[in-house]
PDB file of C-alpha atoms in Angstrom:
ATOM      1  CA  UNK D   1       0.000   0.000   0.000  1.00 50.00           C
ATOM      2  CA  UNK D   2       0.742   3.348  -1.124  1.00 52.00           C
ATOM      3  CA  UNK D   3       2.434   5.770   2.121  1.00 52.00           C
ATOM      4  CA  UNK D   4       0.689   7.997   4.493  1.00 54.00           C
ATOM      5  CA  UNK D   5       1.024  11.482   3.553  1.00 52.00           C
ATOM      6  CA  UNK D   6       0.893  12.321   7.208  1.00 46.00           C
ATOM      7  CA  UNK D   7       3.315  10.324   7.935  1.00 47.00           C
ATOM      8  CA  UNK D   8       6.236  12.602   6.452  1.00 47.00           C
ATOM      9  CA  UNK D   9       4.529  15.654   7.824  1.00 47.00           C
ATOM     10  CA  UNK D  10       4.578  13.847  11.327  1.00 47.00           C
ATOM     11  CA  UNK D  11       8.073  12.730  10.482  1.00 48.00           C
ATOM     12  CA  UNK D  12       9.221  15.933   9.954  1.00 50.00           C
ATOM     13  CA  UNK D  13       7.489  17.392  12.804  1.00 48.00           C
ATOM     14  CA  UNK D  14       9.193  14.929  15.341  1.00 49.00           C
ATOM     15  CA  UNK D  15      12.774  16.158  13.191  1.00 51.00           C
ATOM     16  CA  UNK D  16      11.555  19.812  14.227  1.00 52.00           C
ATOM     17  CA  UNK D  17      10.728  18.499  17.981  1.00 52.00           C
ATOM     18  CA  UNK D  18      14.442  16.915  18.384  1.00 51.00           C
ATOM     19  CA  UNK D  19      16.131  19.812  17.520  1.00 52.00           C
ATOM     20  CA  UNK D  20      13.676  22.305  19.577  1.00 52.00           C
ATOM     21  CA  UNK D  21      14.890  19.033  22.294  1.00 54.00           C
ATOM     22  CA  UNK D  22      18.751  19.893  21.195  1.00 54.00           C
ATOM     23  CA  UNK D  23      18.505  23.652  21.231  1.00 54.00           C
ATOM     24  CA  UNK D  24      16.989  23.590  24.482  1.00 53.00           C
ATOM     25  CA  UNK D  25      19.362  21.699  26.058  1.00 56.00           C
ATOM     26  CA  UNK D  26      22.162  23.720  24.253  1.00 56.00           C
ATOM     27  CA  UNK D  27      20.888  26.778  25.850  1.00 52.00           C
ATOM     28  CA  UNK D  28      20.620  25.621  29.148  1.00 57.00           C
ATOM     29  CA  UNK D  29      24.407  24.140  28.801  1.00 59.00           C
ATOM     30  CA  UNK D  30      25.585  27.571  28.388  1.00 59.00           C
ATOM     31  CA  UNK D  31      27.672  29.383  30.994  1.00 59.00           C
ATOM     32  CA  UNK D  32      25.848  31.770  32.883  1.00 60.00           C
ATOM     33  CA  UNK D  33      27.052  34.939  33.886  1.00 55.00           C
ATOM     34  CA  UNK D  34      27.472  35.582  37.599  1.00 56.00           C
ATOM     35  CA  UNK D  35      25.015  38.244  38.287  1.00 51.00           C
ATOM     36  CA  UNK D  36      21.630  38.127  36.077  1.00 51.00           C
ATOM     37  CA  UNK D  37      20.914  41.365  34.382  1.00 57.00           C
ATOM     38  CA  UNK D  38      17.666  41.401  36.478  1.00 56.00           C
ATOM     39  CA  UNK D  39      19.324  41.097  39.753  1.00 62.00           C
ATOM     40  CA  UNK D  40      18.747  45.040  41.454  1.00 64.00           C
ATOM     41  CA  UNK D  41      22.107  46.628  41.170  1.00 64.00           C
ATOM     42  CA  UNK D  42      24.149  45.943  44.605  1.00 66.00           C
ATOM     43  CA  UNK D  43      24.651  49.132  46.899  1.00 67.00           C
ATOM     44  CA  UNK D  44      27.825  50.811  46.423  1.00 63.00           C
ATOM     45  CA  UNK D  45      29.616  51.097  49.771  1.00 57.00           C
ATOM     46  CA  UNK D  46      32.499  53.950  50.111  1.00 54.00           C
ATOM     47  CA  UNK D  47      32.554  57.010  52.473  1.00 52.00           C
ATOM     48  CA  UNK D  48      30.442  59.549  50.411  1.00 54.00           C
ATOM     49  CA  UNK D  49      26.862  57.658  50.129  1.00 50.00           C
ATOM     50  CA  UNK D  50      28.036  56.718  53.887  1.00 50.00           C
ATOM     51  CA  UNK D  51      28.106  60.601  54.282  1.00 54.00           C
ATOM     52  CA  UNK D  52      25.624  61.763  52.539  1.00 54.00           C
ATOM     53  CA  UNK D  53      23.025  59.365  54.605  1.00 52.00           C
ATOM     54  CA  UNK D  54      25.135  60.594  57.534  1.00 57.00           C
ATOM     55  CA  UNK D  55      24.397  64.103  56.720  1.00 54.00           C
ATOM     56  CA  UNK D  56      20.713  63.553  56.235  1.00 58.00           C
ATOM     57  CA  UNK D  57      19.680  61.740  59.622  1.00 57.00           C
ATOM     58  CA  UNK D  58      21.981  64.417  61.548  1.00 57.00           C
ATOM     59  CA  UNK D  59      19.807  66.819  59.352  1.00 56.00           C
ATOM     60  CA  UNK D  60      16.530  65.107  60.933  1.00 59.00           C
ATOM     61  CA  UNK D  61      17.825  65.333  64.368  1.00 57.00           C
ATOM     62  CA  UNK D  62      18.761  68.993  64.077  1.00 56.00           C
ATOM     63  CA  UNK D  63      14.946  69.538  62.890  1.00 54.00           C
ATOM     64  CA  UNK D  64      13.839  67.414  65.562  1.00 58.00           C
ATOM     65  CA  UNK D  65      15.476  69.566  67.885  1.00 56.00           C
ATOM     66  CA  UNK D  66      14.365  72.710  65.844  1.00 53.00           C
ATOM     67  CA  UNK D  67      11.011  71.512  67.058  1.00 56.00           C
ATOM     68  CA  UNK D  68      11.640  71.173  70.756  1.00 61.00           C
ATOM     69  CA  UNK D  69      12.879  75.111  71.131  1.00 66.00           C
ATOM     70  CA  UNK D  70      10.228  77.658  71.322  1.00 64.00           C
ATOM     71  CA  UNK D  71       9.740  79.837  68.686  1.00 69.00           C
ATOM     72  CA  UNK D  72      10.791  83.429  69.168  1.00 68.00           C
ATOM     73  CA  UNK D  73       8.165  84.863  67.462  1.00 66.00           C
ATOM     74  CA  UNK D  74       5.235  82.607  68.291  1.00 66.00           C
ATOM     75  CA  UNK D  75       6.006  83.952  72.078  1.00 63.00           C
ATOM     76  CA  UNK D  76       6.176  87.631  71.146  1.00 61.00           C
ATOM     77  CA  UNK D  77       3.047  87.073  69.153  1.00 57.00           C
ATOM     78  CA  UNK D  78       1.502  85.399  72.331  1.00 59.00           C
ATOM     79  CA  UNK D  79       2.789  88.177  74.878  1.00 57.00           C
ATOM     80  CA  UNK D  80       1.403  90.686  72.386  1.00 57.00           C
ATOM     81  CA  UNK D  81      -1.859  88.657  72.390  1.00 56.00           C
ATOM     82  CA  UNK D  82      -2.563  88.333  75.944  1.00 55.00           C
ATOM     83  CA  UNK D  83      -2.657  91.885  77.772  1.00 58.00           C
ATOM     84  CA  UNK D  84      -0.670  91.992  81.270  1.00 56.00           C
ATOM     85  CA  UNK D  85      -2.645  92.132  84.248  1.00 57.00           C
ATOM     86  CA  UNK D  86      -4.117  95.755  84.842  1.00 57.00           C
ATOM     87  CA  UNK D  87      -2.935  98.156  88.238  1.00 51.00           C
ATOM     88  CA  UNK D  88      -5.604  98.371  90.797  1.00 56.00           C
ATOM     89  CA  UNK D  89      -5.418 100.720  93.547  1.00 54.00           C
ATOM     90  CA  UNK D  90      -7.579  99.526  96.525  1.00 57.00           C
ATOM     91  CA  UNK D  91     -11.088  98.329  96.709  1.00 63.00           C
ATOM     92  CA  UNK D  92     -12.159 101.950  98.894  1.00 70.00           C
ATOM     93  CA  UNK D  93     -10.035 105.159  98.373  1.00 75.00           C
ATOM     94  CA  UNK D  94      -7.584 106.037 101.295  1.00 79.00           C
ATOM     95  CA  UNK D  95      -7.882 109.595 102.634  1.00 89.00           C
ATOM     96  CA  UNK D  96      -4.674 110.587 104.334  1.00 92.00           C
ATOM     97  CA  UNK D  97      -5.180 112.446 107.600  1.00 93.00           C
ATOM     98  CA  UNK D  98      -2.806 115.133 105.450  1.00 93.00           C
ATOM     99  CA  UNK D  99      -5.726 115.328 102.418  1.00 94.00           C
ATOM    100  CA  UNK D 100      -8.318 115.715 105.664  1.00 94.00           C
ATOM    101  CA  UNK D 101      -6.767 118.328 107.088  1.00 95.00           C
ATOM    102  CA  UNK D 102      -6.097 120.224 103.586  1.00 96.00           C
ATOM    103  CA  UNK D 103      -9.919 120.172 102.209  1.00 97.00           C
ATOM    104  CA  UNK D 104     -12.874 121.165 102.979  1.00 97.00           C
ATOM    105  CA  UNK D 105     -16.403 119.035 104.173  1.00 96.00           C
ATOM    106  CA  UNK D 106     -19.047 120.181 102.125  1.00 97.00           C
ATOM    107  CA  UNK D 107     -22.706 118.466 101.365  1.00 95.00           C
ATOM    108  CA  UNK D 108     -21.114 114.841 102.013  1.00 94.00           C
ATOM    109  CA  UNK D 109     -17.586 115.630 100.050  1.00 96.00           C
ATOM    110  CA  UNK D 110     -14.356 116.813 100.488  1.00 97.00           C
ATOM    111  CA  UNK D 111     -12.934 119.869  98.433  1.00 98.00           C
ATOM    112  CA  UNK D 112      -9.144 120.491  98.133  1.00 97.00           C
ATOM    113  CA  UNK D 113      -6.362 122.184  96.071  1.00 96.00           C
ATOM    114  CA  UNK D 114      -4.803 119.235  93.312  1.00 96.00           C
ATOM    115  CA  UNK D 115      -1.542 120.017  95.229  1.00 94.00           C
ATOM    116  CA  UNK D 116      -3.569 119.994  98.574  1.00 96.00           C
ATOM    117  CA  UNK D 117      -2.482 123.407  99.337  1.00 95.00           C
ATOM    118  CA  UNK D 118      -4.173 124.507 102.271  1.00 96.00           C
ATOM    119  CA  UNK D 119      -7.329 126.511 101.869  1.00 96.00           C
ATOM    120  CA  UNK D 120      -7.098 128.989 104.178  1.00 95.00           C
ATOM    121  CA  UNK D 121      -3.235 129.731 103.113  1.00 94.00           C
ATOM    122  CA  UNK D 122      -1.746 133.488 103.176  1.00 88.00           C
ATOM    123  CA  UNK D 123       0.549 135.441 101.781  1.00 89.00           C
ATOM    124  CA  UNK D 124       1.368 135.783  98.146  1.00 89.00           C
ATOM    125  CA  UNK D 125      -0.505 133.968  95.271  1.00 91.00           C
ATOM    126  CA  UNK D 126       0.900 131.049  93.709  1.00 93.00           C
ATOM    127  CA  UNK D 127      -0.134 128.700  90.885  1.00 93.00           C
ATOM    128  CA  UNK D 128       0.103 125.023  89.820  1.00 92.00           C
ATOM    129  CA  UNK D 129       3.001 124.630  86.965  1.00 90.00           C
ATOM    130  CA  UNK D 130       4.068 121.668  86.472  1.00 92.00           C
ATOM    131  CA  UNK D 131       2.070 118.259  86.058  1.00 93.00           C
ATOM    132  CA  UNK D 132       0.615 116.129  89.350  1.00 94.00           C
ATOM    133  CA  UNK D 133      -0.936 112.785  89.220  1.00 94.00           C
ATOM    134  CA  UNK D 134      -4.791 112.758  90.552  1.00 94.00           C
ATOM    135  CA  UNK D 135      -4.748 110.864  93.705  1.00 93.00           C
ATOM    136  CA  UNK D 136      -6.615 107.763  93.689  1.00 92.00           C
ATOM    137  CA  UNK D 137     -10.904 108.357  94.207  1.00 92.00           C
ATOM    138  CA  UNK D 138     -10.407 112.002  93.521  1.00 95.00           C
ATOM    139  CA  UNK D 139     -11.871 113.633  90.732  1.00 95.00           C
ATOM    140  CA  UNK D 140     -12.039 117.583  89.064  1.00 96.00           C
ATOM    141  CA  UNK D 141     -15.165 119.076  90.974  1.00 96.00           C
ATOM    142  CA  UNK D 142     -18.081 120.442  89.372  1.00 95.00           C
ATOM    143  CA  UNK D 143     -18.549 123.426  90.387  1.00 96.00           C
ATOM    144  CA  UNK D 144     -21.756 124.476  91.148  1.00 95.00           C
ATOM    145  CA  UNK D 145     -23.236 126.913  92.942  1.00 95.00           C
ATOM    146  CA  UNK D 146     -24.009 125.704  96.196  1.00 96.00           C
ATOM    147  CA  UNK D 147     -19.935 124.794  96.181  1.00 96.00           C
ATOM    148  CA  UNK D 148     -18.956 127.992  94.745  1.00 96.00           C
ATOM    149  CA  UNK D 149     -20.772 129.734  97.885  1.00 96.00           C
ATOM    150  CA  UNK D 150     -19.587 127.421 100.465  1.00 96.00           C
ATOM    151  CA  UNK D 151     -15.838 126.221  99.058  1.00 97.00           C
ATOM    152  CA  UNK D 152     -14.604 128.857  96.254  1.00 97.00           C
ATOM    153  CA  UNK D 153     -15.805 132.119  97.910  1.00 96.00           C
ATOM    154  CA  UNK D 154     -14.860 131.549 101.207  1.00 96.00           C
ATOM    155  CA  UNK D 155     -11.197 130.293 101.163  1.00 97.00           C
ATOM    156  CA  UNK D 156      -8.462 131.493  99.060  1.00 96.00           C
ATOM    157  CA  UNK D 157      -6.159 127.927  98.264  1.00 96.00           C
ATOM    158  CA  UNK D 158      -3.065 130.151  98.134  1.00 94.00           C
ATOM    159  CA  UNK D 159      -4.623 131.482  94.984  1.00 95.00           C
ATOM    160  CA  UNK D 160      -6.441 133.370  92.908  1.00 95.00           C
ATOM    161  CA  UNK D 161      -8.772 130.947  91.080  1.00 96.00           C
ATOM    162  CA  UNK D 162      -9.949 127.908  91.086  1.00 96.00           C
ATOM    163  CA  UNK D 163     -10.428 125.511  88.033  1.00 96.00           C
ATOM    164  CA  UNK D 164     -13.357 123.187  88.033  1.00 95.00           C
ATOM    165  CA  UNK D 165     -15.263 121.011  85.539  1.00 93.00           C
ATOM    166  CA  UNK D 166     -15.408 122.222  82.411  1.00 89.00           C
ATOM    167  CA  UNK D 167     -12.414 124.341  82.863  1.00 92.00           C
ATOM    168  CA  UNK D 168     -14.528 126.993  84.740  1.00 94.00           C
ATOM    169  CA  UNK D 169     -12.416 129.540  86.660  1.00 95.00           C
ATOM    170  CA  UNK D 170     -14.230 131.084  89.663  1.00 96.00           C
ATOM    171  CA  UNK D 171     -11.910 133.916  91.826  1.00 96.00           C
ATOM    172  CA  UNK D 172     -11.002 132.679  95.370  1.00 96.00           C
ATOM    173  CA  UNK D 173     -11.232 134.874  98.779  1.00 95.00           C
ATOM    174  CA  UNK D 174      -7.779 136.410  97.297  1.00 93.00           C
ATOM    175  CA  UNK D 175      -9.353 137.215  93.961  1.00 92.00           C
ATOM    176  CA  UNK D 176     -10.624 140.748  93.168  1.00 92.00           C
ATOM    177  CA  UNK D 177     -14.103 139.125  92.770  1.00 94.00           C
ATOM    178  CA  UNK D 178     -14.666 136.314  95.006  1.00 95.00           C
ATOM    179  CA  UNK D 179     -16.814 133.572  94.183  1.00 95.00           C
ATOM    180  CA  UNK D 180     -17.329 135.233  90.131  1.00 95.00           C
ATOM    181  CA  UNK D 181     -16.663 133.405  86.844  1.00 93.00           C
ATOM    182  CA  UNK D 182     -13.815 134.632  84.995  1.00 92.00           C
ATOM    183  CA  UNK D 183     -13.206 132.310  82.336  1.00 91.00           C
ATOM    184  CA  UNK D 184     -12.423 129.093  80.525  1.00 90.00           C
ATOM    185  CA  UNK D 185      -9.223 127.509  81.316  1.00 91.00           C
ATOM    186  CA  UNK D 186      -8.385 124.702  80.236  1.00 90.00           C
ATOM    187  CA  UNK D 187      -6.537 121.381  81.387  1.00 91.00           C
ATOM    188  CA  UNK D 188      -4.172 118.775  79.877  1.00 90.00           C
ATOM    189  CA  UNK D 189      -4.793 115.492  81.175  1.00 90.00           C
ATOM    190  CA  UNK D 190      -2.253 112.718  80.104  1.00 89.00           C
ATOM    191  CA  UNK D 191      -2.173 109.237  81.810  1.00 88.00           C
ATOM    192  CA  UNK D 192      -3.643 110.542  85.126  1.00 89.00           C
ATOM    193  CA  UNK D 193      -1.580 113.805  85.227  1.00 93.00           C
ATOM    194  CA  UNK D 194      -3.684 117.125  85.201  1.00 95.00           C
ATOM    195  CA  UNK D 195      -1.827 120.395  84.568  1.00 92.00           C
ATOM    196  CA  UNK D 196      -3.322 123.892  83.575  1.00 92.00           C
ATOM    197  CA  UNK D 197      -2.345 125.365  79.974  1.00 87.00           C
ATOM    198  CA  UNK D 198      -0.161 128.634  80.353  1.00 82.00           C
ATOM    199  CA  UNK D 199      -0.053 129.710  77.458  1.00 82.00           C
ATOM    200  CA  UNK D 200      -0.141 133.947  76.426  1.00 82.00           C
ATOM    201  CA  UNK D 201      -1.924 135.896  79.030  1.00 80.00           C
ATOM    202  CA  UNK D 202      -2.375 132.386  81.622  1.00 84.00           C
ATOM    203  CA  UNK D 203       1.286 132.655  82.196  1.00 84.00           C
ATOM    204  CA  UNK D 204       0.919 135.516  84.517  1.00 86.00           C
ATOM    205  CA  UNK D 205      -1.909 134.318  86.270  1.00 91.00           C
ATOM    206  CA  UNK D 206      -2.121 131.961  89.308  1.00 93.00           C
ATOM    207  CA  UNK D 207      -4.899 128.958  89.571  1.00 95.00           C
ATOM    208  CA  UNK D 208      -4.990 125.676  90.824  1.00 96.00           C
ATOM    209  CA  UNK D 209      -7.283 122.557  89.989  1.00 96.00           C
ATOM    210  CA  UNK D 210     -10.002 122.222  92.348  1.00 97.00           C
ATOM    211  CA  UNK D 211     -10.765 118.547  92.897  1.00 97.00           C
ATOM    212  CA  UNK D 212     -13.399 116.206  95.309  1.00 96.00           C
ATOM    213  CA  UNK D 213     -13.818 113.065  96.816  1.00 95.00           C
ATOM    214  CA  UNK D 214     -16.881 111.312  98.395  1.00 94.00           C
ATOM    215  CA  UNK D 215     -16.334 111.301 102.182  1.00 93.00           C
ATOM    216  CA  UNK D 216     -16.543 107.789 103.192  1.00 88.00           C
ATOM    217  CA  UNK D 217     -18.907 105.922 105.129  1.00 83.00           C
ATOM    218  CA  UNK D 218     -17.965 104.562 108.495  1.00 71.00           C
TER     219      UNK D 218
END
């Protein structure tokens, strides 16, 4: 009988699977190189990476300590922030037995000179000049008046006027018109210091700041 026609091709397909076989095995017989080209690259080892990595973790710890100090202007910001605690005097004012004896009790108050001249005081007429701090309770008295009849016109202060609320000057018992209005003068009043303008004419004139307190209740 004739031959299959198959059988060639199958023939010929086992020649193609023996050498596939012997190529195979040829390739796996070949040396290999020691380190596979997909092997990660080894890490180099030497003083500058050592350094570098060095540098970088002392670089962490610096920040780290960066982190621990307190920051300069985070506390300025925070003492700017939060105001300091504010100056009280005490709960009731405190009349000296020196302010007592230099005023004068009148409808529940005392009345005195800023300077606490005494009000009765002789001789020659003197001013206030120069700045003085408002003692504690005290305040510029409003003249009214009931106190310009009973306080102003009846004791001179070492004076000549008198400077109320309002910057109303009334003449003392050493004026030339006790108890009268003779002007507006005014006051500067910075931070709790109260002094009389002098300026053209007020130089040559002599006034003081009249001032009150509530007299306390025993």
């Amino acid at each position: 009988s004739p031959p299959r026609r198959g059988g060639g091709g199958g023939g010929g397909g086992g020649g193609r699977r023996g050498r596939s076989r012997s190529m195979s095995r040829s390739w796996r017989d070949r040396p290999r190189s020691p380190v596979s080209r997909y092997s990660p690259p080894p890490r180099r080892s030497g003083g500058r990476s050592g350094n570098r990595s060095r540098s970088r973790r002392d670089g962490r710890r610096d920040d780290r300590r960066d982190d621990r100090r307190p920051d300069p202007k985070k506390k300025a910001f925070e003492e700017k922030r939060i105001p300091p605690p504010a100056v009280r005097g005490p709960d009731k004012p405190q009349i000296t037995e020196e302010q007592r004896a230099n005023s004068v009790e009148f409808n529940g108050h005392y009345y005195a000179a800023l300077d606490f001249t005494p009000p009765n005081q002789g001789g020659e007429s003197a001013g206030q000049k120069t700045r003085i701090q408002m003692p504690y309770g005290w305040e510029v008295a409003d003249i009214t008046d009931d106190v310009r009849d009973a306080v102003v016109r009846l004791h001179t202060f070492g004076t000549d006027f008198v400077v109320g609320e309002s910057g109303k000057a009334f003449h003392t018992a050493k004026g030339t018109r006790p108890g009268a209005l003779e002007m507006i003068w005014d006051y500067k009043k910075d931070m709790g210091m109260y002094n009389l303008h002098q300026d053209g004419s007020l130089a040559a004139k002599n006034a003081r700041i009249l001032i009150r307190i509530a007299v306390p209740k025993v």
